[in-house]
XYZ file of C-alpha atoms in Angstrom:
298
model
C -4.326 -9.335 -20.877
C -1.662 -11.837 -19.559
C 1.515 -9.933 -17.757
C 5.098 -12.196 -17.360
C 6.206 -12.158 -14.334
C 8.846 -9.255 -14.310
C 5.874 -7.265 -15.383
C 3.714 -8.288 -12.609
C 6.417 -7.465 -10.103
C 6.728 -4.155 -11.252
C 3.178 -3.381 -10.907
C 3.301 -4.654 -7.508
C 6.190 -2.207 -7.037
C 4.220 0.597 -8.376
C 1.284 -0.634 -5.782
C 4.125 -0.911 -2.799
C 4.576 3.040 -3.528
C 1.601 4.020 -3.652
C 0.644 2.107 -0.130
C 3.824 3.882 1.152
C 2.817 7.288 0.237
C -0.575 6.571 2.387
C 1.035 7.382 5.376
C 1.852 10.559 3.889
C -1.287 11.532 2.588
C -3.078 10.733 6.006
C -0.248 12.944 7.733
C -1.662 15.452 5.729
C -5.223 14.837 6.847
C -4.121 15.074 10.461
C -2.289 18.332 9.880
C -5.498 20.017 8.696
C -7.207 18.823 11.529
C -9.414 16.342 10.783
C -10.162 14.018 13.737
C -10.021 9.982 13.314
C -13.691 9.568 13.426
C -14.158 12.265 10.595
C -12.073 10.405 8.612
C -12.852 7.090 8.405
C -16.275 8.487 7.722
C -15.295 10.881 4.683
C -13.234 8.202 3.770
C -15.662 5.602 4.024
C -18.141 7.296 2.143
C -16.082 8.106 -0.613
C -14.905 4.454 -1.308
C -18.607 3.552 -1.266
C -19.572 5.981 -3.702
C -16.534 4.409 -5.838
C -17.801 1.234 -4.819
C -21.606 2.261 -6.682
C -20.440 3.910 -9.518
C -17.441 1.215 -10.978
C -18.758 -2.104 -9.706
C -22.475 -1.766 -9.419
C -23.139 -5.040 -11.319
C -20.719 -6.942 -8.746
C -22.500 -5.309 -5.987
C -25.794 -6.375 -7.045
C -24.593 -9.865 -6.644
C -23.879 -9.895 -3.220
C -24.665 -12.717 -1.008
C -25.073 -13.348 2.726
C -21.037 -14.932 3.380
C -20.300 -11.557 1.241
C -22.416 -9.521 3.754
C -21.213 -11.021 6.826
C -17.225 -11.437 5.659
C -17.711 -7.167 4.351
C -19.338 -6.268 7.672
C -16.720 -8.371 9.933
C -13.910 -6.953 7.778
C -15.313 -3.708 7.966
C -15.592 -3.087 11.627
C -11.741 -4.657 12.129
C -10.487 -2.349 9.280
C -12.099 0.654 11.385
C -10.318 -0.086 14.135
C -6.871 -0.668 12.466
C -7.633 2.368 10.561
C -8.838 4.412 12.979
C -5.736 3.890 15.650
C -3.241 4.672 12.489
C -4.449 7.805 11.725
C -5.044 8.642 15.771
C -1.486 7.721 16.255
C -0.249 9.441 13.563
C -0.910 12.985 15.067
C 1.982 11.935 18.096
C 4.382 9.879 15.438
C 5.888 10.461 12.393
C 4.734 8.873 8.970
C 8.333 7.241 8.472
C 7.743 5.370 12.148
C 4.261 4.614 11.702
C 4.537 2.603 8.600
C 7.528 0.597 10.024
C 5.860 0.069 13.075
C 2.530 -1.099 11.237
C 4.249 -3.078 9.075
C 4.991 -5.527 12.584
C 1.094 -7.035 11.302
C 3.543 -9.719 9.718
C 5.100 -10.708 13.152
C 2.071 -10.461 15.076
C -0.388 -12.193 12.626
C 1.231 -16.025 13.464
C 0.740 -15.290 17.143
C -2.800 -14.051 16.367
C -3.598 -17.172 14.246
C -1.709 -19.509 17.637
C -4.017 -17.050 19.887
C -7.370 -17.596 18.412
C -7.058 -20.287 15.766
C -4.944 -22.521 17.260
C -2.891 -23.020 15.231
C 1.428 -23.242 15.868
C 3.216 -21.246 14.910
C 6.476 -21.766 13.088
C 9.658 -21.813 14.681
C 11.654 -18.763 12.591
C 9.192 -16.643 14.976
C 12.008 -17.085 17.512
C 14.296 -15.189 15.815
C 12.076 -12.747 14.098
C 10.257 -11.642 17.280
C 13.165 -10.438 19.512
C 14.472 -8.691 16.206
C 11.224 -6.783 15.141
C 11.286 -5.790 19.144
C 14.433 -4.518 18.779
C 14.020 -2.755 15.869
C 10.872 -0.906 17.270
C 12.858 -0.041 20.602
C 15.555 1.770 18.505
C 13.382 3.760 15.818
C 10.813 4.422 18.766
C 13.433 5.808 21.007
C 12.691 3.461 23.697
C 16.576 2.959 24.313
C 17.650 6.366 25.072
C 14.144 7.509 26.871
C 13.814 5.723 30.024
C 12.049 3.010 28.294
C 8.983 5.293 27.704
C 7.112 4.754 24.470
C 5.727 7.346 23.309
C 1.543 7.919 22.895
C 1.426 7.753 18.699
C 3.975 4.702 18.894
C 1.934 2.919 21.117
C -1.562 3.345 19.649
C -0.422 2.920 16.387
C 1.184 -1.241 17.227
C -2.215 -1.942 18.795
C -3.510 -0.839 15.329
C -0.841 -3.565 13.810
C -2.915 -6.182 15.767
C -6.106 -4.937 13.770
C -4.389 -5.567 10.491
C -3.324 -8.967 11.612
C -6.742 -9.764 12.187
C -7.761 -8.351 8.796
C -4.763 -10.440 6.798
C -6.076 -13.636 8.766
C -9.582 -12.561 7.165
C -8.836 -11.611 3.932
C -6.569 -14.974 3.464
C -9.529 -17.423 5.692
C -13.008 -16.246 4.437
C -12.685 -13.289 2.331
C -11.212 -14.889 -0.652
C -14.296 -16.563 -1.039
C -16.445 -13.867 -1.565
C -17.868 -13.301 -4.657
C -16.144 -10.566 -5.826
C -13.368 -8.293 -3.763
C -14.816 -4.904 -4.890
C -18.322 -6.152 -2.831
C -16.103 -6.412 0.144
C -14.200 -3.480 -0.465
C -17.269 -1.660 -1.046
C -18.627 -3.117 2.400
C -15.258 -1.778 4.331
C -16.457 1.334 3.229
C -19.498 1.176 3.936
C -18.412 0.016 7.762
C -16.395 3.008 8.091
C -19.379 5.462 7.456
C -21.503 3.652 9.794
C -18.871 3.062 12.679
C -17.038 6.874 11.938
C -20.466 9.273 11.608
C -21.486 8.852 15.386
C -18.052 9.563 16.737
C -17.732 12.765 14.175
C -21.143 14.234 15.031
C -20.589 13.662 18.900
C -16.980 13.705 20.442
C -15.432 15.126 17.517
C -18.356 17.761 16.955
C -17.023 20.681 18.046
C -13.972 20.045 15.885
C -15.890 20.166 12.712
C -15.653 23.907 12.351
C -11.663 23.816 12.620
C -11.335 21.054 9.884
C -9.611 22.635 7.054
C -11.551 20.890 4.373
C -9.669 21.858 1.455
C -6.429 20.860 2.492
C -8.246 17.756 4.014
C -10.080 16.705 1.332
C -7.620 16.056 -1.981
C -5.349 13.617 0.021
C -8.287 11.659 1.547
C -9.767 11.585 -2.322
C -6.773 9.798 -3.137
C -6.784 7.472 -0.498
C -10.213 6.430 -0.735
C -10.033 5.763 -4.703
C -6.606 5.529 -6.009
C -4.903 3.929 -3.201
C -7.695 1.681 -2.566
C -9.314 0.991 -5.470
C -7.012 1.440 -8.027
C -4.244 -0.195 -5.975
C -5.725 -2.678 -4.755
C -7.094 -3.765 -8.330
C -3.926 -3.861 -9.664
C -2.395 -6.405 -6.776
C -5.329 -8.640 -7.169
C -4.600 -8.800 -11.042
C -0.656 -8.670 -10.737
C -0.563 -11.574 -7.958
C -2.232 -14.187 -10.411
C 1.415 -13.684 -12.617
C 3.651 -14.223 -9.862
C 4.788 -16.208 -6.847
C 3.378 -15.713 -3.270
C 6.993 -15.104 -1.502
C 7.931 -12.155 -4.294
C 4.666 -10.829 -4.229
C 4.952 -10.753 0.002
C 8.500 -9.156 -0.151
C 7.774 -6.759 -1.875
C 4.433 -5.689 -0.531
C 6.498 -5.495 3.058
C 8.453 -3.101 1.416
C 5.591 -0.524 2.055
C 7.288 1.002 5.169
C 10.277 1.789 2.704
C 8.852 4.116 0.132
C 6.868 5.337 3.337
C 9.996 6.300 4.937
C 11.748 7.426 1.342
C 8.851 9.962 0.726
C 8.346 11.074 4.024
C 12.007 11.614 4.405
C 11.899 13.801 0.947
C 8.795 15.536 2.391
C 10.235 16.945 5.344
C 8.038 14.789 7.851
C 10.959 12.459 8.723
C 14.953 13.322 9.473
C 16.640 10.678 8.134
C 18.453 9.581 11.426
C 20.648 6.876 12.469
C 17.791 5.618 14.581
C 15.174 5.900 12.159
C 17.692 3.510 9.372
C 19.144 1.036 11.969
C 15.219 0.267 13.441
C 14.107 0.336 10.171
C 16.308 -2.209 8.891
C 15.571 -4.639 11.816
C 12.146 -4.917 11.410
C 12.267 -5.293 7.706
C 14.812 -8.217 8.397
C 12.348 -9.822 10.790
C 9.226 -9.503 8.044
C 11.815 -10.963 5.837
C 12.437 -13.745 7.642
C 8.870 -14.803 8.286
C 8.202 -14.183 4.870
C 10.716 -17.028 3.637
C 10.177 -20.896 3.865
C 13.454 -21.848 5.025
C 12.500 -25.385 4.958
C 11.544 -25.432 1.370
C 14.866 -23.695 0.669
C 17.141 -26.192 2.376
C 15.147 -29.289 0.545
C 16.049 -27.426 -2.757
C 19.483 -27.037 -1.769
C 19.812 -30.848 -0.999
C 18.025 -31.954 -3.741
């Protein structure tokens, strides 16, 4: 089935909002008291139970590269994962998702870091503004330039997800199917999460309130990432790369829209004008200014 582009959009608007409402849904994880470790491995093991029963035939196809690029993907995803959801019991959905969302500013110095390769010069002006930003909705400004705990943990988690874009756009789209790498992820968090729920996070197994834990993380695991992330993969091939990036990077929006409607978020001044500056700085590496101005002259 073939989608025109305006269709294909939408869809990726429909997967924007449900990526936003993530943050909402592991908010609600945290508040029954379920510790990081616990769930990236309840998590983990429902995605590869997914993985099993929907895409067994793509699974048995799996080759080494899908191996390696799953388990590599896997163990970087835990991280990025796993410092969200820590940071999210000290922050606020609505500030976590903007402050993830700085990935897109941080992935070209990532790629300059360890791949040597230079980055382009709009990072000037998109750096200092995506700083800014963060300083307001953070509260840096009116705090004695202390950032808080959850704030912090959760931008080194943005690094993680920079890592994983560089990944996913390098090696991972040449896997032989997505779902084995998916699966894999998965499969990653179980292994990496288990150990840290049956020792440091033992004794707070017994406080866990599984059924309030439990229906949001079921959601995560397979309509957020499965279902979600099936629909991108077939709504991208009927569209262009900048539309389908801008509105992706609206995540942190519908984040901040249902949070706000949720009660986990005032919607404050701060929380708007620090919003709005890091969106303009994703916006601005998301654009090929070059390309524009050759149009323009042409």
């Amino acid at each position: 089935m073939k989608f025109s582009k305006s269709t294909a959009n939408l869809l990726l608007v429909f997967v924007t909002v449900l990526w936003g409402s993530t943050y909402i849904f592991n908010k609600m994880v945290v508040n029954a008291r379920m510790q990081s470790g616990t769930i990236n491995a309840v998590r983990g093991a429902m995605c590869v139970i997914g993985g099993i029963i929907l895409f067994h035939r793509q699974l048995r196809q799996a080759n080494r590269f899908d191996i390696k690029i799953g388990l590599i993907v896997g163990v970087v995803n835990f991280c990025g994962y796993y410092l969200r959801t820590l940071g999210l019991r000290y922050t606020t959905p609505a500030k976590s998702s903007f402050i993830t969302v700085t990935y897109v500013i941080l992935t070209p110095l990532v790629l300059w870091l360890f791949w040597h390769e230079r980055p382009k010069f709009k990072i000037i002006f998109a750096i200092p503004l995506s700083l800014t930003g963060m300083a307001i909705l953070t509260g840096i400004t009116t705090s004695n330039w202390h950032l808080q705990p959850g704030d912090l943990i959760t931008f080194l988690s943005a690094f993680f997800w920079a890592f994983q874009i560089i990944i996913f756009g390098k090696y991972a789209s040449r896997a032989s199917s997505p779902w084995i790498i998916i699966t894999l992820i998965g499969a990653v968090q179980v292994i990496c999460g288990t150990p840290l729920a049956l020792t440091m996070e033992r004794s707070s197994l017994a406080h866990v309130n599984w059924l309030q834990a439990l229906l949001p993380l079921l959601i995560v695991a397979v309509v957020i990432t499965f279902a979600a992330r099936g629909i991108q993969i077939r709504a991208q091939k009927y569209t262009d790369a900048t539309s389908a990036s801008l509105i992706l990077m609206s995540e942190s929006f519908f984040a901040t829209v249902i949070s706000v409607l949720l009660g986990y978020d005032q919607l404050s001044p701060r929380l708007v004008l620090g919003g709005i500056l890091i969106i303009m700085a994703n916006v601005i590496m998301q654009l090929d200014f070059q390309n524009t101005r050759l149009k323009t002259e042409n």
